[in-house]
């Protein structure tokens, strides 16, 4: 069995890991740490919540050893400001008994403090946009970088950061630089990025894409309409074992509305994060939730990717995400590393189609539970019912262009229509 002391780490790091109560390395850490210590380029692919951050931070802290108080030697690129801060904190915890200094660079917040922080920083963690900006303005020296990490590569590409990442790779001298890349999934685009970025990398791949940690108990409630979802949520949230809940919605407008409802009717301390919120509001929301003063966090997919919050007891998908990747990311907020969790999905008639696709891709059937008897199930309003029918038709037509649809009036096929099929 492997332990942290079996790696060539020093006392400072071992003590810090003790303080963090990291008793043993996670599987990805077991594989990655020795390879990075030996100087290899490494690609690490493992599902979310498996400890990828420490897998690169531990050997990097070891290799940097102590501050040289000059130019930065390590650059870590992450896709969001929340992740910049999260990685910064993680680094500070692991490097707490060293004099190594880290600075986090991210947009949506003043530059002058960050520029000040660059003074004497050994490590930079930041979003590609802000890092490039400060480089272009000559606040940042990058020629001294010896270790470069791209974290959450799949998300970086999803968010359209490829041009900025490529630009950074051009700027930083590749000679004698050690490169590491981490991702929860490996898309064809991510693969292309690794080809440009790494040299003869070791590939550590611990899980196939879309695998769900076994510790997560998955449940679905089939709800006939929107109001039933709201009633069900209210009923579930007032039950006492829901200690720390993240509620996901696809669209920020819906998230805002639900947030207001929850604040009014269930918990005035609830918090929300989504892309449009002010930087400080978002950080505050995460902080309140982490510390436990909020026990309900409402989030959209983009705002929450990679976010690490301990001991989330439940994830509730108020709507079904549009693909399996997003589903896996959402429910990965619970059951992280060595704890257990439950993921509950609310599924309306039109969403069944997506849920079925997700089940196919994750290769498991999500357990359906009956709606508890205390939950009121009102009639579906006609307009809502029509909407579902329309969506279902749309999905069926996408799969089979000949499908005429139960909802739409059947039209005679015009030459224009039949042409469409070939587009
Ligand atoms: P990933 O990047 O793979 O999604 P993180 O690096 O964010 O996962 O880690 C998830 C959580 O696991 C964090 O709270 C982290 O502190 C914790 N963790 C990491 N390594 C260990 C370990 N060896 N033992 C216990 N907890 C760990
Ligand atoms: Mg991560």
Coordinates of C-alpha atoms and ligand atoms in Angstrom, one line a residue:
X1 CA 0.0 0.0 0.0
X2 CA 1.4 3.3 -0.9
X3 CA 1.7 6.3 1.5
X4 CA 2.8 9.8 1.0
X5 CA 6.1 9.1 2.8
X6 CA 7.0 6.5 0.2
X7 CA 7.5 9.4 -2.3
X8 CA 10.6 11.4 -2.0
X9 CA 8.8 14.3 -0.3
X10 CA 10.3 16.4 2.4
X11 CA 9.2 17.0 6.0
X12 CA 7.5 20.3 5.2
X13 CA 5.2 18.7 2.7
X14 CA 4.4 15.6 4.9
X15 CA 3.5 17.8 7.8
X16 CA 1.3 19.9 5.7
X17 CA -0.5 16.8 4.3
X18 CA -0.9 15.6 7.9
X19 CA -2.6 19.0 8.8
X20 CA -4.9 18.6 5.8
X21 CA -5.7 15.0 7.0
X22 CA -4.7 13.5 3.7
X23 CA -4.0 10.0 5.1
X24 CA -3.0 8.4 1.8
X25 CA -2.6 9.4 -1.8
X26 CA -5.7 9.0 -4.1
X27 CA -5.2 6.6 -7.1
X28 CA -4.4 9.5 -9.5
X29 CA -1.9 11.0 -7.0
X30 CA -0.2 7.6 -6.6
X31 CA 0.4 7.4 -10.3
X32 CA 1.2 11.0 -11.1
X33 CA 3.4 12.2 -8.2
X34 CA 6.4 9.9 -8.9
X35 CA 6.2 10.6 -12.6
X36 CA 6.3 14.4 -12.1
X37 CA 9.0 14.1 -9.5
X38 CA 11.1 12.2 -12.1
X39 CA 10.7 15.1 -14.5
X40 CA 8.2 13.7 -17.0
X41 CA 5.5 15.5 -18.9
X42 CA 2.2 13.9 -17.7
X43 CA -1.4 13.9 -18.8
X44 CA -3.8 13.0 -16.0
X45 CA -7.3 12.0 -16.8
X46 CA -9.6 11.1 -13.9
X47 CA -13.1 11.9 -13.0
X48 CA -13.9 15.0 -11.0
X49 CA -13.2 14.9 -7.2
X50 CA -10.3 12.5 -7.4
X51 CA -7.7 14.9 -6.1
X52 CA -6.0 16.0 -9.4
X53 CA -5.0 19.3 -7.9
X54 CA -2.8 17.9 -5.2
X55 CA -1.5 15.4 -7.8
X56 CA 0.4 18.2 -9.5
X57 CA 0.8 20.6 -6.6
X58 CA 2.6 18.2 -4.3
X59 CA 5.5 17.3 -6.7
X60 CA 5.7 21.0 -7.8
X61 CA 6.0 22.2 -4.3
X62 CA 8.7 19.6 -3.8
X63 CA 10.6 20.6 -6.9
X64 CA 10.4 24.3 -6.3
X65 CA 11.6 23.6 -2.8
X66 CA 12.1 27.1 -1.5
X67 CA 11.6 30.6 -2.8
X68 CA 14.2 32.1 -4.9
X69 CA 12.4 35.4 -4.7
X70 CA 13.0 36.3 -8.3
X71 CA 11.1 35.4 -11.4
X72 CA 8.1 33.0 -11.4
X73 CA 9.0 29.4 -12.1
X74 CA 5.6 27.8 -12.3
X75 CA 2.5 28.7 -14.2
X76 CA -0.8 27.0 -13.7
X77 CA -3.6 27.9 -16.1
X78 CA -7.2 27.3 -15.0
X79 CA -10.5 28.2 -16.7
X80 CA -12.3 30.3 -14.1
X81 CA -11.6 32.8 -11.3
X82 CA -13.1 30.5 -8.7
X83 CA -10.6 27.8 -9.7
X84 CA -7.7 30.3 -9.6
X85 CA -8.6 31.0 -6.0
X86 CA -9.3 27.4 -5.1
X87 CA -5.9 26.3 -6.5
X88 CA -4.2 29.2 -4.8
X89 CA -5.6 28.1 -1.4
X90 CA -4.8 24.4 -2.1
X91 CA -1.2 25.5 -2.9
X92 CA -0.9 27.6 0.2
X93 CA -2.1 24.6 2.3
X94 CA 0.5 22.3 0.9
X95 CA 3.3 24.8 0.9
X96 CA 2.5 26.3 4.3
X97 CA 5.8 25.2 5.9
X98 CA 7.8 26.6 3.0
X99 CA 8.4 30.2 2.0
X100 CA 7.0 29.6 -1.5
X101 CA 4.8 32.4 -2.7
X102 CA 1.8 32.1 -5.1
X103 CA -0.3 34.7 -6.8
X104 CA -3.7 34.3 -8.4
X105 CA -4.5 36.3 -11.5
X106 CA -8.1 36.5 -12.7
X107 CA -10.4 39.0 -14.4
X108 CA -13.4 40.8 -13.0
X109 CA -11.4 42.2 -10.2
X110 CA -8.8 45.0 -9.9
X111 CA -5.4 44.5 -11.4
X112 CA -3.2 46.6 -9.1
X113 CA -3.4 44.2 -6.1
X114 CA -2.6 41.3 -8.4
X115 CA 0.3 43.1 -10.0
X116 CA 1.6 43.8 -6.5
X117 CA 1.3 40.2 -5.6
X118 CA 3.5 39.2 -8.6
X119 CA 6.4 40.7 -6.7
X120 CA 8.5 37.7 -5.6
X121 CA 5.9 35.1 -6.6
X122 CA 7.3 31.7 -7.4
X123 CA 4.0 30.4 -8.7
X124 CA 1.3 32.0 -10.8
X125 CA -2.2 30.5 -11.1
X126 CA -4.6 32.3 -13.4
X127 CA -7.1 32.4 -16.2
X128 CA -5.6 32.6 -19.7
X129 CA -7.1 36.0 -20.4
X130 CA -5.8 37.8 -17.3
X131 CA -2.4 36.2 -17.6
X132 CA -2.0 37.3 -21.2
X133 CA -3.2 40.7 -20.4
X134 CA -0.6 41.3 -17.6
X135 CA 2.0 39.8 -19.9
X136 CA 1.2 42.1 -22.7
X137 CA 1.3 45.1 -20.4
X138 CA 4.7 43.9 -19.3
X139 CA 3.8 43.3 -15.6
X140 CA 4.5 39.6 -15.9
X141 CA 7.7 37.8 -16.8
X142 CA 7.1 34.4 -18.3
X143 CA 10.5 33.4 -19.8
X144 CA 11.6 31.9 -16.5
X145 CA 8.7 29.3 -16.3
X146 CA 10.0 25.8 -15.8
X147 CA 6.8 24.1 -14.9
X148 CA 3.5 24.7 -16.7
X149 CA 0.2 23.1 -15.8
X150 CA -3.1 23.2 -17.8
X151 CA -5.8 22.2 -15.3
X152 CA -9.4 21.3 -16.3
X153 CA -8.4 21.2 -19.9
X154 CA -11.8 20.0 -21.1
X155 CA -13.6 23.0 -19.5
X156 CA -10.9 25.4 -20.9
X157 CA -11.8 24.2 -24.4
X158 CA -15.5 24.3 -23.7
X159 CA -15.2 27.9 -22.7
X160 CA -13.3 28.8 -25.9
X161 CA -9.9 29.5 -24.4
X162 CA -7.9 27.6 -27.0
X163 CA -6.5 30.7 -28.8
X164 CA -5.3 32.2 -25.5
X165 CA -3.8 29.0 -24.4
X166 CA -1.9 28.6 -27.7
X167 CA -0.7 32.2 -27.5
X168 CA 0.7 31.4 -24.0
X169 CA 2.4 28.3 -25.3
X170 CA 4.1 30.5 -28.0
X171 CA 5.4 33.0 -25.4
X172 CA 6.8 30.6 -22.9
X173 CA 10.0 28.9 -24.0
X174 CA 9.4 25.2 -24.4
X175 CA 12.9 24.2 -23.9
X176 CA 13.5 22.5 -20.5
X177 CA 10.0 23.2 -19.5
X178 CA 8.0 20.4 -17.8
X179 CA 4.4 20.3 -18.9
X180 CA 1.4 18.8 -17.1
X181 CA -2.2 18.6 -18.2
X182 CA -5.3 17.5 -16.2
X183 CA -8.8 16.9 -17.3
X184 CA -11.9 15.0 -16.3
X185 CA -12.6 13.9 -19.9
X186 CA -10.5 13.7 -23.0
X187 CA -12.3 15.1 -26.1
X188 CA -10.7 15.1 -29.5
X189 CA -10.0 18.8 -29.1
X190 CA -8.3 18.2 -25.8
X191 CA -6.2 15.6 -27.4
X192 CA -5.1 18.0 -30.1
X193 CA -4.1 20.5 -27.4
X194 CA -2.0 17.8 -25.6
X195 CA -0.1 17.1 -28.9
X196 CA 0.9 20.8 -29.1
X197 CA 1.7 21.1 -25.4
X198 CA 3.4 18.1 -24.1
X199 CA 6.5 16.1 -25.1
X200 CA 6.4 12.3 -24.9
X201 CA 4.0 12.5 -22.0
X202 CA 3.1 9.7 -19.7
X203 CA -0.7 9.3 -19.9
X204 CA -2.3 8.4 -16.6
X205 CA -5.9 7.5 -17.3
X206 CA -7.8 6.1 -14.4
X207 CA -11.4 6.1 -15.6
X208 CA -13.3 6.0 -18.8
X209 CA -15.1 9.2 -19.6
X210 CA -18.5 9.7 -17.8
X211 CA -17.9 7.3 -15.0
X212 CA -19.8 8.0 -11.8
X213 CA -18.0 7.5 -8.5
X214 CA -19.7 4.4 -6.9
X215 CA -20.2 6.3 -3.7
X216 CA -22.9 8.5 -5.3
X217 CA -26.4 7.2 -4.9
X218 CA -28.4 8.3 -8.0
X219 CA -32.1 8.9 -7.9
X220 CA -34.7 10.3 -10.3
X221 CA -38.2 11.6 -9.7
X222 CA -40.4 11.8 -12.8
X223 CA -42.5 14.9 -12.4
X224 CA -45.4 15.8 -14.6
X225 CA -44.9 19.6 -14.5
X226 CA -43.0 22.6 -13.2
X227 CA -45.1 23.2 -10.2
X228 CA -44.7 19.6 -9.0
X229 CA -40.9 20.1 -9.2
X230 CA -41.2 23.2 -7.0
X231 CA -43.5 21.3 -4.5
X232 CA -41.2 18.3 -4.5
X233 CA -38.1 20.5 -3.9
X234 CA -39.8 22.3 -1.0
X235 CA -40.8 18.9 0.5
X236 CA -37.3 17.5 0.1
X237 CA -35.4 20.5 1.4
X238 CA -37.4 20.7 4.6
X239 CA -36.3 17.1 5.5
X240 CA -33.5 17.2 7.9
X241 CA -30.8 15.0 6.3
X242 CA -30.3 17.6 3.6
X243 CA -27.2 19.1 5.1
X244 CA -25.5 20.8 2.3
X245 CA -27.2 20.9 -1.1
X246 CA -26.2 22.2 -4.5
X247 CA -29.2 22.7 -6.8
X248 CA -28.4 22.9 -10.5
X249 CA -30.3 24.6 -13.3
X250 CA -29.3 25.0 -16.9
X251 CA -30.4 28.6 -17.4
X252 CA -29.5 31.5 -15.2
X253 CA -32.9 33.2 -15.4
X254 CA -34.5 30.0 -14.0
X255 CA -31.8 29.8 -11.4
X256 CA -32.5 33.4 -10.3
X257 CA -36.2 32.7 -10.0
X258 CA -35.7 29.5 -8.0
X259 CA -33.2 31.3 -5.8
X260 CA -35.8 34.0 -5.0
X261 CA -38.4 31.4 -4.2
X262 CA -36.1 29.4 -1.9
X263 CA -35.0 32.6 -0.1
X264 CA -38.6 33.5 0.5
X265 CA -40.1 30.2 1.4
X266 CA -37.3 27.8 2.5
X267 CA -34.1 29.3 3.6
X268 CA -33.2 33.0 3.6
X269 CA -29.5 32.2 3.8
X270 CA -29.4 30.3 0.5
X271 CA -26.7 31.4 -2.0
X272 CA -26.5 31.5 -5.8
X273 CA -23.7 31.5 -8.3
X274 CA -23.9 32.0 -12.0
X275 CA -21.8 33.6 -14.7
X276 CA -23.5 37.0 -14.6
X277 CA -23.0 37.6 -10.9
X278 CA -20.4 40.1 -9.8
X279 CA -17.1 38.5 -9.0
X280 CA -17.3 39.3 -5.3
X281 CA -20.9 38.1 -5.0
X282 CA -19.9 34.8 -6.5
X283 CA -16.9 34.3 -4.2
X284 CA -19.0 35.3 -1.2
X285 CA -21.6 32.8 -2.2
X286 CA -19.0 30.0 -2.4
X287 CA -17.4 31.1 0.8
X288 CA -20.7 31.2 2.7
X289 CA -21.6 27.7 1.4
X290 CA -18.1 26.3 2.2
X291 CA -18.2 27.6 5.7
X292 CA -21.7 26.3 6.2
X293 CA -23.6 29.5 6.8
X294 CA -25.5 28.7 3.6
X295 CA -26.6 25.2 3.3
X296 CA -28.2 25.6 -0.1
X297 CA -26.3 26.7 -3.1
X298 CA -28.0 27.3 -6.5
X299 CA -25.8 27.1 -9.5
X300 CA -25.7 26.9 -13.3
X301 CA -23.4 24.4 -15.1
X302 CA -20.7 26.9 -16.2
X303 CA -20.4 28.7 -12.9
X304 CA -19.8 25.5 -11.0
X305 CA -17.4 23.5 -13.1
X306 CA -14.4 22.3 -11.1
X307 CA -15.7 24.0 -7.9
X308 CA -14.6 22.0 -4.9
X309 CA -16.7 22.1 -1.9
X310 CA -16.4 19.4 0.8
X311 CA -19.1 17.2 2.1
X312 CA -21.9 18.2 -0.2
X313 CA -24.6 15.8 1.0
X314 CA -26.9 16.2 -2.0
X315 CA -26.9 17.4 -5.5
X316 CA -30.3 18.2 -6.9
X317 CA -30.7 18.5 -10.7
X318 CA -33.8 20.8 -10.9
X319 CA -33.6 20.1 -14.6
X320 CA -31.9 17.4 -16.6
X321 CA -28.6 18.6 -18.1
X322 CA -28.3 18.5 -21.8
X323 CA -25.5 15.9 -21.9
X324 CA -23.8 13.2 -19.9
X325 CA -20.6 15.2 -19.4
X326 CA -22.6 17.9 -17.6
X327 CA -24.5 15.3 -15.6
X328 CA -21.3 13.7 -14.4
X329 CA -19.8 17.1 -13.5
X330 CA -22.9 18.2 -11.6
X331 CA -23.2 15.1 -9.5
X332 CA -19.5 15.0 -9.0
X333 CA -20.0 17.9 -6.5
X334 CA -21.1 15.2 -4.1
X335 CA -19.3 12.1 -2.9
X336 CA -15.9 13.7 -3.4
X337 CA -12.9 11.7 -2.7
X338 CA -13.6 9.7 0.5
X339 CA -17.2 10.7 1.4
X340 CA -20.6 9.6 0.2
X341 CA -23.4 11.5 -1.5
X342 CA -26.7 11.5 -3.2
X343 CA -27.7 12.9 -6.5
X344 CA -31.4 13.6 -7.2
X345 CA -32.7 14.5 -10.7
X346 CA -36.1 16.0 -11.4
X347 CA -37.3 15.0 -14.8
X348 CA -40.3 16.3 -16.7
X349 CA -41.9 14.5 -19.7
X350 CA -39.8 16.3 -22.3
X351 CA -36.6 15.7 -20.4
X352 CA -37.0 11.9 -20.3
X353 CA -35.4 11.8 -23.7
X354 CA -32.2 13.4 -22.4
X355 CA -32.2 11.3 -19.3
X356 CA -32.4 8.2 -21.4
X357 CA -29.4 9.4 -23.4
X358 CA -27.4 10.1 -20.2
X359 CA -28.3 6.6 -18.9
X360 CA -27.0 5.1 -22.1
X361 CA -23.7 7.0 -21.9
X362 CA -23.0 6.4 -18.2
X363 CA -24.1 2.9 -18.7
X364 CA -26.3 2.6 -15.8
X365 CA -30.0 3.0 -15.0
X366 CA -30.8 5.7 -12.5
X367 CA -33.2 4.5 -9.8
X368 CA -36.7 6.1 -10.0
X369 CA -38.6 6.9 -6.8
X370 CA -42.3 7.7 -6.5
X371 CA -43.1 11.2 -5.5
X372 CA -43.6 11.4 -1.8
X373 CA -47.3 11.4 -0.7
X374 CA -47.0 14.9 1.0
X375 CA -46.2 16.5 -2.4
X376 CA -49.1 18.2 -4.2
X377 CA -49.2 17.3 -7.9
X378 CA -51.3 19.9 -9.7
X379 CA -52.7 19.5 -13.2
X380 CA -50.3 20.5 -16.0
X381 CA -51.4 23.8 -17.5
X382 CA -52.3 23.5 -21.2
X383 CA -49.5 25.8 -22.3
X384 CA -46.9 23.8 -20.5
X385 CA -48.3 20.6 -21.8
X386 CA -48.1 22.0 -25.4
X387 CA -44.5 23.0 -24.7
X388 CA -43.5 19.5 -23.7
X389 CA -45.3 18.0 -26.7
X390 CA -43.5 20.4 -29.0
X391 CA -40.1 19.5 -27.4
X392 CA -40.8 15.8 -27.7
X393 CA -41.7 16.2 -31.3
X394 CA -38.6 18.2 -32.0
X395 CA -36.4 15.5 -30.4
X396 CA -38.1 12.7 -32.4
X397 CA -37.9 14.7 -35.6
X398 CA -34.2 15.2 -35.0
X399 CA -33.7 11.5 -34.8
X400 CA -36.0 10.6 -37.6
X401 CA -36.7 13.4 -40.2
X402 CA -39.7 11.4 -41.5
X403 CA -41.5 11.6 -38.1
X404 CA -44.5 13.8 -38.6
X405 CA -45.2 14.5 -34.9
X406 CA -48.2 14.3 -32.7
X407 CA -48.3 18.0 -32.0
X408 CA -47.7 19.7 -35.2
X409 CA -50.4 19.7 -37.8
X410 CA -49.3 17.2 -40.4
X411 CA -48.2 19.0 -43.5
X412 CA -47.9 17.7 -47.0
X413 CA -44.3 17.2 -47.8
X414 CA -43.2 20.1 -50.0
X415 CA -40.0 19.9 -52.1
X416 CA -38.5 22.4 -49.7
X417 CA -39.1 20.1 -46.7
X418 CA -37.6 17.1 -48.3
X419 CA -34.5 19.1 -49.2
X420 CA -34.0 19.9 -45.6
X421 CA -33.2 16.3 -44.8
X422 CA -29.9 16.6 -46.7
X423 CA -28.6 19.6 -44.8
Ligands
LIG1 P1 -10.4 17.1 -9.0 O1 -9.5 18.2 -9.5 O2 -9.9 15.8 -9.4 O3 -11.8 17.3 -9.3 P2 -9.7 18.1 -6.3 O4 -8.3 18.3 -6.6 O5 -10.5 19.4 -6.4 O6 -10.3 17.1 -7.4 O7 -9.9 17.4 -5.0 C1 -11.2 17.1 -4.4 C2 -11.1 17.1 -2.9 O8 -10.3 16.0 -2.4 C3 -10.5 18.3 -2.3 O9 -11.3 18.8 -1.3 C4 -9.2 17.9 -1.8 O10 -8.7 18.6 -0.7 C5 -9.4 16.5 -1.4 N1 -8.3 15.6 -1.5 C6 -7.3 15.6 -2.4 N2 -6.4 14.6 -2.2 C7 -6.8 14.0 -1.1 C8 -6.2 12.9 -0.3 N3 -5.1 12.3 -0.6 N4 -6.9 12.5 0.8 C9 -8.0 13.1 1.2 N5 -8.6 14.2 0.5 C10 -8.0 14.6 -0.6
LIG2 MG1 -9.6 19.9 -10.6

